[in-house]
Amino acid sequence: VESGSQEVLDYVNKRVEVGQMHKAATISCLAEIDLSLMVMLGLGGMKYREVHAEKTADFLDNTDSRFITFMGINPRNYRD
């Protein structure tokens, strides 16, 4: 997942849509595959911190994941 915010995903050039991730999560659960998600804390820097947190929390609330991993990053230019 990395982020549930389309704005953040576009900012870091992930080339994926949030809707695609929701669809993949749904298909995995329907196929009885344990869903494991990874979130990158700090993705998008200070500029996108609020939208990243809010949209990612919404995404996680709307998926049936068995595992969630949080990975922190510390960008060099943290003021952007």
Coordinates of N, CA and C in Angstrom, one line a residue:
V1 N 0.8 -1.2 0.0 CA 0.0 0.0 0.0 C 0.9 1.2 0.0
E2 N 1.8 1.4 0.9 CA 2.6 2.5 1.2 C 1.9 3.7 1.6
S3 N 0.8 4.1 0.8 CA -0.1 5.2 1.2 C -1.5 5.0 0.7
G4 N -2.5 5.4 1.4 CA -3.8 5.3 0.9 C -4.3 6.6 0.2
S5 N -3.3 7.5 0.1 CA -3.6 8.8 -0.6 C -3.1 8.8 -2.0
Q6 N -4.0 9.0 -2.9 CA -3.6 9.1 -4.4 C -2.7 10.2 -4.6
E7 N -2.9 11.3 -3.9 CA -2.0 12.5 -4.1 C -0.6 12.2 -3.7
V8 N -0.4 11.4 -2.6 CA 0.9 11.0 -2.1 C 1.5 10.0 -3.1
L9 N 0.8 9.1 -3.5 CA 1.3 8.1 -4.5 C 1.7 8.7 -5.8
D10 N 1.0 9.7 -6.2 CA 1.4 10.4 -7.5 C 2.6 11.2 -7.2
Y11 N 2.7 11.9 -6.1 CA 3.9 12.7 -5.7 C 5.2 11.9 -5.7
V12 N 5.1 10.6 -5.3 CA 6.3 9.8 -5.3 C 6.4 8.8 -6.5
N13 N 5.5 9.1 -7.5 CA 5.6 8.4 -8.8 C 5.4 6.9 -8.7
K14 N 4.4 6.4 -7.8 CA 4.2 5.0 -7.6 C 3.5 4.3 -8.8
R15 N 2.8 5.1 -9.7 CA 2.1 4.5 -10.8 C 1.1 3.5 -10.5
V16 N 0.4 3.7 -9.4 CA -0.7 2.8 -9.0 C -1.9 3.7 -8.5
E17 N -3.1 3.2 -8.7 CA -4.2 3.9 -8.2 C -4.8 3.2 -6.9
V18 N -5.2 4.1 -6.0 CA -5.8 3.5 -4.7 C -6.9 2.5 -5.0
G19 N -7.7 2.8 -6.0 CA -8.8 1.9 -6.4 C -8.2 0.5 -6.8
Q20 N -7.1 0.5 -7.5 CA -6.5 -0.8 -7.9 C -6.0 -1.6 -6.6
M21 N -5.5 -0.9 -5.6 CA -5.1 -1.5 -4.4 C -6.3 -2.1 -3.6
H22 N -7.4 -1.3 -3.6 CA -8.6 -1.8 -3.0 C -9.1 -3.1 -3.7
K23 N -9.1 -3.0 -5.0 CA -9.6 -4.2 -5.8 C -8.7 -5.4 -5.5
A24 N -7.4 -5.2 -5.5 CA -6.4 -6.3 -5.2 C -6.7 -6.9 -3.8
A25 N -6.9 -6.0 -2.8 CA -7.1 -6.4 -1.4 C -8.4 -7.3 -1.4
T26 N -9.5 -6.8 -2.0 CA -10.7 -7.5 -2.0 C -10.6 -8.9 -2.7
I27 N -9.9 -9.0 -3.8 CA -9.8 -10.2 -4.5 C -9.0 -11.2 -3.6
S28 N -7.9 -10.7 -3.0 CA -7.1 -11.6 -2.1 C -8.0 -12.1 -1.0
C29 N -8.8 -11.3 -0.4 CA -9.7 -11.8 0.7 C -10.7 -12.8 0.2
L30 N -11.3 -12.5 -0.9 CA -12.3 -13.5 -1.5 C -11.6 -14.8 -1.8
A31 N -10.3 -14.8 -2.2 CA -9.6 -16.0 -2.5 C -9.0 -16.7 -1.2
E32 N -9.4 -16.1 -0.1 CA -9.0 -16.6 1.2 C -7.4 -16.6 1.4
I33 N -6.8 -15.6 0.8 CA -5.4 -15.3 1.0 C -5.2 -14.3 2.1
D34 N -4.4 -14.6 3.1 CA -4.2 -13.7 4.2 C -3.5 -12.4 3.6
L35 N -4.1 -11.3 3.9 CA -3.7 -10.0 3.3 C -2.7 -9.4 4.3
S36 N -1.5 -9.0 3.7 CA -0.5 -8.3 4.5 C -0.2 -7.0 3.8
L37 N -0.3 -5.9 4.6 CA -0.1 -4.6 4.0 C 1.1 -3.9 4.6
M38 N 1.7 -3.0 3.9 CA 2.9 -2.3 4.4 C 2.6 -0.8 4.1
V39 N 2.8 0.0 5.2 CA 2.6 1.4 5.1 C 3.9 2.1 5.3
M40 N 4.2 3.1 4.5 CA 5.5 3.9 4.7 C 5.2 5.2 5.4
L41 N 5.5 5.2 6.7 CA 5.4 6.4 7.5 C 6.3 7.5 7.0
G42 N 5.8 8.7 6.9 CA 6.7 9.8 6.4 C 6.7 10.0 4.9
L43 N 6.0 9.1 4.2 CA 6.0 9.2 2.7 C 5.3 10.5 2.3
G44 N 5.9 11.3 1.5 CA 5.4 12.5 1.1 C 5.9 13.7 1.9
G45 N 6.6 13.4 2.9 CA 7.2 14.4 3.8 C 6.2 15.2 4.5
M46 N 6.7 16.3 5.1 CA 5.8 17.2 5.8 C 4.7 17.8 5.0
K47 N 4.9 18.0 3.7 CA 3.9 18.6 2.8 C 2.6 17.8 2.8
Y48 N 2.8 16.5 2.8 CA 1.6 15.6 2.7 C 1.3 14.8 3.9
R49 N 1.8 15.2 5.0 CA 1.7 14.3 6.2 C 0.2 14.1 6.7
E50 N -0.6 15.2 6.6 CA -2.0 15.0 7.1 C -2.8 14.2 6.1
V51 N -2.7 14.5 4.8 CA -3.5 13.7 3.9 C -3.0 12.2 3.8
H52 N -1.7 12.0 4.0 CA -1.2 10.7 4.0 C -1.7 9.9 5.2
A53 N -1.7 10.5 6.4 CA -2.2 9.8 7.6 C -3.7 9.6 7.5
E54 N -4.5 10.5 7.1 CA -6.0 10.4 7.0 C -6.4 9.4 6.0
K55 N -5.9 9.5 4.8 CA -6.3 8.6 3.7 C -5.8 7.1 3.9
T56 N -4.6 7.0 4.5 CA -4.1 5.7 4.8 C -4.9 5.0 5.9
A57 N -5.2 5.8 6.9 CA -6.1 5.2 7.9 C -7.4 4.8 7.4
D58 N -8.0 5.6 6.5 CA -9.3 5.2 5.8 C -9.1 3.9 5.0
F59 N -8.0 3.8 4.3 CA -7.7 2.6 3.5 C -7.6 1.4 4.4
L60 N -6.9 1.5 5.5 CA -6.7 0.4 6.4 C -8.0 0.0 7.0
D61 N -8.9 1.0 7.3 CA -10.2 0.7 7.9 C -11.1 -0.1 7.0
N62 N -10.9 0.1 5.7 CA -11.8 -0.5 4.7 C -11.2 -1.7 4.0
T63 N -10.2 -2.3 4.6 CA -9.6 -3.6 4.1 C -9.6 -4.6 5.2
D64 N -9.6 -5.8 4.9 CA -9.6 -6.9 5.8 C -8.2 -7.6 5.9
S65 N -7.2 -6.8 6.4 CA -5.9 -7.3 6.4 C -5.6 -8.1 7.6
R66 N -4.8 -9.1 7.5 CA -4.4 -9.9 8.6 C -3.1 -9.3 9.3
F67 N -2.3 -8.7 8.5 CA -1.0 -8.2 9.0 C -0.9 -6.8 8.4
I68 N -0.3 -5.9 9.2 CA 0.0 -4.5 8.8 C 1.4 -4.2 9.3
T69 N 2.3 -3.8 8.4 CA 3.7 -3.5 8.8 C 3.9 -2.0 8.5
F70 N 4.5 -1.3 9.5 CA 4.8 0.1 9.3 C 6.3 0.3 9.1
M71 N 6.7 1.0 8.1 CA 8.1 1.2 7.8 C 8.3 2.7 7.8
G72 N 9.2 3.2 8.6 CA 9.5 4.7 8.6 C 10.6 5.1 7.7
I73 N 10.4 6.3 7.1 CA 11.5 6.9 6.3 C 11.7 8.3 6.8
N74 N 12.9 8.7 6.6 CA 13.3 10.0 7.0 C 14.0 10.8 5.8
P75 N 13.2 11.5 5.1 CA 13.7 12.2 3.9 C 14.7 13.3 4.3
R76 N 15.7 13.5 3.5 CA 16.7 14.5 3.9 C 16.1 15.9 4.0
N77 N 15.4 16.3 3.0 CA 14.8 17.6 3.0 C 13.4 17.5 3.6
Y78 N 13.3 17.4 4.9 CA 12.1 17.2 5.6 C 11.2 18.4 5.7
R79 N 11.6 19.5 5.2 CA 10.7 20.7 5.3 C 9.8 20.9 4.1
D80 N 10.0 20.1 3.0 CA 9.1 20.2 1.8 C 7.7 19.7 2.1

